[in-house]
Short mmCIF file of C-alpha atoms in Angstrom, two decimals:
data_model
loop_
_atom_site.label_atom_id
_atom_site.label_comp_id
_atom_site.label_asym_id
_atom_site.label_seq_id
_atom_site.Cartn_x
_atom_site.Cartn_y
_atom_site.Cartn_z
CA MET A 1 -154.12 28.77 -89.47
CA THR A 2 -157.41 30.00 -87.96
CA THR A 3 -159.20 28.20 -85.13
CA ALA A 4 -161.92 27.03 -87.52
CA GLN A 5 -159.35 25.62 -89.95
CA ALA A 6 -157.49 23.89 -87.12
CA GLN A 7 -160.72 22.23 -86.06
CA GLU A 8 -161.23 20.94 -89.61
CA LEU A 9 -157.79 19.31 -89.52
CA ASP A 10 -158.00 15.90 -87.85
CA ASP A 11 -154.57 15.31 -86.34
CA CYS A 12 -155.20 11.60 -85.85
CA TRP A 13 -151.46 10.89 -85.77
CA ASN A 14 -151.33 12.63 -82.37
CA ARG A 15 -154.24 10.57 -81.01
CA ILE A 16 -154.09 7.08 -82.49
CA GLY A 17 -150.93 7.23 -84.61
CA VAL A 18 -147.20 7.14 -83.89
CA ALA A 19 -147.47 10.17 -81.58
CA GLY A 20 -150.53 8.71 -79.85
CA ASP A 21 -151.54 5.29 -78.58
CA HIS A 22 -150.77 3.38 -81.84
CA SER A 23 -154.33 2.06 -82.03
CA CYS A 24 -154.89 3.15 -85.67
CA ALA A 25 -155.79 0.21 -87.91
CA ARG A 26 -153.79 1.74 -90.80
CA LEU A 27 -150.48 1.53 -88.91
CA GLN A 28 -150.07 -2.18 -89.52
CA GLN A 29 -149.79 -1.55 -93.24
CA ALA A 30 -148.32 2.00 -93.28
CA ILE A 31 -145.76 1.37 -90.48
CA HIS A 32 -145.51 5.14 -89.90
CA CYS A 33 -148.04 7.94 -90.19
CA ARG A 34 -145.91 9.74 -92.76
CA ASN A 35 -146.67 6.87 -95.18
CA CYS A 36 -150.43 7.23 -94.69
CA PRO A 37 -152.62 9.07 -97.24
CA VAL A 38 -154.54 10.70 -94.37
CA TYR A 39 -151.32 12.33 -93.15
CA ALA A 40 -150.42 13.45 -96.70
CA GLY A 41 -153.90 14.85 -97.20
CA ALA A 42 -153.63 16.86 -94.00
CA ALA A 43 -150.36 18.33 -95.23
CA GLN A 44 -151.95 19.36 -98.53
CA HIS A 45 -154.88 20.88 -96.65
CA ASN A 46 -152.47 22.88 -94.49
CA LEU A 47 -150.45 24.16 -97.47
CA GLN A 48 -153.57 25.20 -99.40
CA ARG A 49 -155.07 27.27 -96.59
CA PRO A 50 -155.79 30.96 -97.40
CA LEU A 51 -153.05 33.46 -96.58
CA PRO A 52 -153.64 35.79 -93.63
CA PRO A 53 -154.72 39.30 -94.71
CA ASP A 54 -151.41 41.00 -93.83
CA TYR A 55 -149.08 38.17 -94.93
CA ARG A 56 -147.89 39.69 -98.22
CA ARG A 57 -147.62 43.20 -96.79
CA GLU A 58 -145.51 42.09 -93.81
CA TRP A 59 -143.06 40.12 -95.93
CA ALA A 60 -142.84 42.92 -98.53
CA GLU A 61 -141.92 45.36 -95.76
CA TYR A 62 -139.34 42.93 -94.39
CA PHE A 63 -137.51 42.49 -97.72
CA ARG A 64 -137.81 46.20 -98.54
CA ARG A 65 -135.75 47.21 -95.49
CA PRO A 66 -132.14 48.17 -96.37
CA ALA A 67 -129.42 45.93 -95.00
CA GLN A 68 -127.71 47.25 -91.91
CA GLU A 69 -124.44 48.97 -92.77
CA GLY A 70 -122.46 46.63 -90.54
CA MET A 71 -123.87 43.53 -92.21
CA ARG A 72 -123.12 44.30 -95.87
CA HIS A 73 -120.74 41.79 -97.43
CA ASP A 74 -118.97 42.73 -100.63
CA ALA A 75 -116.64 39.75 -101.15
CA SER A 76 -116.54 35.99 -100.81
CA CYS A 77 -113.84 33.36 -100.64
CA VAL A 78 -113.39 29.60 -100.44
CA VAL A 79 -111.67 28.60 -97.20
CA PHE A 80 -109.43 25.54 -96.95
CA ARG A 81 -106.69 24.18 -94.71
CA ILE A 82 -103.10 23.08 -95.40
CA GLY A 83 -101.27 21.76 -92.36
CA VAL A 84 -102.46 24.03 -89.54
CA GLU A 85 -102.92 27.07 -91.80
CA TRP A 86 -106.40 28.21 -92.84
CA LEU A 87 -106.16 29.88 -96.25
CA SER A 88 -108.56 31.24 -98.85
CA LEU A 89 -108.86 32.32 -102.46
CA PRO A 90 -111.61 34.38 -104.15
CA THR A 91 -114.66 32.27 -105.00
CA PRO A 92 -114.80 33.10 -108.77
CA LEU A 93 -111.46 31.30 -109.30
CA PHE A 94 -112.86 27.88 -108.39
CA LEU A 95 -114.13 25.41 -110.97
CA GLN A 96 -114.53 22.17 -109.02
CA VAL A 97 -113.85 20.31 -105.78
CA ALA A 98 -112.63 16.77 -106.41
CA PRO A 99 -111.51 13.81 -104.28
CA GLN A 100 -107.83 13.57 -103.53
CA ALA A 101 -105.79 11.80 -106.24
CA GLN A 102 -102.18 10.70 -106.40
CA PRO A 103 -100.25 12.94 -108.83
CA HIS A 104 -98.01 11.33 -111.45
CA ARG A 105 -94.56 12.82 -111.74
CA LEU A 106 -93.55 14.54 -114.97
CA PRO A 107 -90.19 13.51 -116.45
CA HIS A 108 -87.56 16.25 -116.68
CA ARG A 109 -89.77 18.64 -114.68
CA ALA A 110 -88.51 19.56 -111.23
CA ALA A 111 -90.03 23.01 -110.65
CA HIS A 112 -90.47 23.84 -106.98
CA GLY A 113 -94.03 22.99 -105.96
CA LEU A 114 -94.99 21.04 -109.08
CA ALA A 115 -96.17 17.64 -107.81
CA GLY A 116 -97.04 16.26 -111.27
CA ILE A 117 -100.34 15.78 -113.09
CA VAL A 118 -103.64 14.39 -111.82
CA ASN A 119 -106.66 12.90 -113.57
CA VAL A 120 -109.94 14.58 -112.62
CA GLY A 121 -113.02 13.50 -114.52
CA GLY A 122 -110.95 12.14 -117.41
CA LYS A 123 -108.88 15.31 -117.86
CA LEU A 124 -105.29 15.90 -116.82
CA TYR A 125 -104.34 18.95 -114.77
CA PRO A 126 -101.03 20.15 -113.34
CA CYS A 127 -100.97 19.50 -109.60
CA VAL A 128 -99.17 22.15 -107.54
CA SER A 129 -98.43 21.85 -103.83
CA LEU A 130 -99.15 25.14 -102.06
CA ALA A 131 -97.50 23.64 -98.97
CA ALA A 132 -94.20 23.33 -100.87
CA LEU A 133 -94.50 26.82 -102.36
CA MET A 134 -95.24 28.50 -99.04
CA GLY A 135 -93.14 26.41 -96.68
CA ILE A 136 -96.08 24.91 -94.78
CA ASP A 137 -95.43 21.67 -92.91
CA GLU A 138 -98.22 19.31 -93.98
CA ARG A 139 -97.36 16.94 -91.14
CA ASP A 140 -98.83 19.46 -88.70
CA THR A 141 -102.55 18.98 -88.25
CA LEU A 142 -105.47 20.23 -86.16
CA GLU A 143 -107.29 18.26 -83.51
CA ARG A 144 -110.99 18.61 -84.36
CA SER A 145 -113.29 16.28 -82.45
CA GLY A 146 -116.63 15.41 -84.02
CA HIS A 147 -115.49 16.25 -87.57
CA HIS A 148 -114.77 13.93 -90.46
CA ILE A 149 -111.86 15.42 -92.40
CA PHE A 150 -111.33 14.52 -96.04
CA PRO A 151 -108.41 15.78 -98.18
CA ARG A 152 -109.54 17.36 -101.43
CA LEU A 153 -108.29 18.66 -104.76
CA LEU A 154 -109.37 22.18 -105.60
CA LEU A 155 -109.47 23.04 -109.31
CA VAL A 156 -108.82 26.74 -109.84
CA ARG A 157 -108.64 28.75 -113.05
CA MET A 158 -105.91 31.40 -113.14
CA GLU A 159 -104.65 33.27 -116.21
CA ASN A 160 -106.21 30.81 -118.67
CA GLU A 161 -104.71 27.76 -116.94
CA THR A 162 -106.40 25.27 -114.61
CA TYR A 163 -104.48 23.94 -111.61
CA ALA A 164 -105.24 21.20 -109.09
CA LEU A 165 -104.34 22.23 -105.55
CA PRO A 166 -104.25 19.53 -102.83
CA VAL A 167 -105.66 20.63 -99.44
CA ALA A 168 -106.04 18.79 -96.14
CA GLU A 169 -109.56 20.05 -95.49
CA LEU A 170 -112.23 22.17 -97.18
CA HIS A 171 -114.23 24.55 -95.00
CA GLY A 172 -116.45 26.10 -97.68
CA ILE A 173 -117.55 29.51 -98.95
CA GLU A 174 -117.53 32.52 -96.64
CA ARG A 175 -118.84 36.02 -97.35
CA TYR A 176 -117.15 38.97 -95.70
CA ARG A 177 -116.57 42.73 -95.79
CA SER A 178 -113.34 43.79 -97.45
CA GLU A 179 -112.76 46.35 -94.70
CA ASP A 180 -112.60 43.51 -92.12
CA MET A 181 -109.35 42.20 -93.62
CA LEU A 182 -106.31 42.79 -91.39
CA ALA A 183 -102.59 42.98 -92.09
CA PRO A 184 -100.72 39.67 -91.65
CA ALA A 185 -99.21 39.13 -88.20
CA ALA A 186 -95.43 39.21 -87.84
CA THR A 187 -95.50 35.68 -86.38
CA ILE A 188 -96.61 34.08 -89.69
CA ASN A 189 -93.80 32.25 -91.48
CA LYS A 190 -92.08 34.37 -94.12
CA GLY A 191 -92.71 31.90 -96.93
CA LEU A 192 -96.46 32.24 -96.42
CA THR A 193 -96.52 35.97 -95.62
CA ARG A 194 -95.30 36.99 -99.08
CA TYR A 195 -98.38 35.35 -100.64
CA LEU A 196 -100.93 36.97 -98.30
CA ALA A 197 -103.09 39.96 -99.17
CA GLY A 198 -104.35 40.02 -95.58
CA VAL A 199 -105.84 38.01 -92.74
CA LEU A 200 -109.57 37.59 -92.15
CA PRO A 201 -110.77 36.87 -88.58
CA LEU A 202 -113.70 34.45 -88.77
CA ARG A 203 -115.08 32.95 -85.57
CA GLU A 204 -112.27 30.78 -84.13
CA MET A 205 -110.18 30.93 -87.32
CA GLN A 206 -107.60 33.38 -88.64
CA ILE A 207 -107.82 32.95 -92.41
CA GLY A 208 -104.92 33.92 -94.61
CA CYS A 209 -106.33 35.52 -97.78
CA LEU A 210 -103.96 34.64 -100.60
CA ASP A 211 -102.99 37.26 -103.19
CA ALA A 212 -104.56 35.73 -106.32
CA GLY A 213 -102.42 37.73 -108.74
CA LEU A 214 -99.13 36.82 -107.09
CA LEU A 215 -100.14 33.18 -106.72
CA ALA A 216 -101.21 32.97 -110.38
CA HIS A 217 -97.80 34.28 -111.43
CA GLN A 218 -96.02 31.72 -109.24
CA LEU A 219 -98.18 28.82 -110.45
CA ALA A 220 -97.46 29.76 -114.06
CA ARG A 221 -93.73 29.69 -113.32
CA THR A 222 -93.95 26.05 -112.21
CA LEU A 223 -95.02 25.07 -115.75
CA ARG A 224 -92.21 26.84 -117.59
#
């Protein structure tokens, strides 16, 4: 905004409004300056001001610059936690994140890892425990101060079948470079290691990237 335009803008909220001495007669009715039409009008005036001469050129040059080689991300995953293990699956596999629900056991079905069926949005889905499949102790947990942790159900689509996977915590989507993936450490439990395509270091976390093909095969076996 130019000096002349700034002078045209009467910032009364800084003088007699909530940021000033509260002497404005409108405050009794508006309670706060953001509810006042004068404040709204000033915002419109600010948004409708003419663009600086070089504004479009500068932003066009900024977005025209190629991304730095070290910053190019070619893959993304959804990161979640089971027990103390941070795990991930490729983002395209996910259909929905739902609140945790109690699975109902299926009669005459005792496949390892199959917890039963769950109702999500009026539809029934097979619920499979990754903790049981991979030998993860769900009683182990992480101490995370300042965070509200909510268990979730992750609906994933694999080989034309949708599964509900219970997790202790959902971190979210992360983008990364495929070349940053490392080989699994020898200290990871053997039940989990066989399902890992690699490990992705991300800030304070070591994320186990699950082999989607192998996991899909194992999930299908639980329904046979």
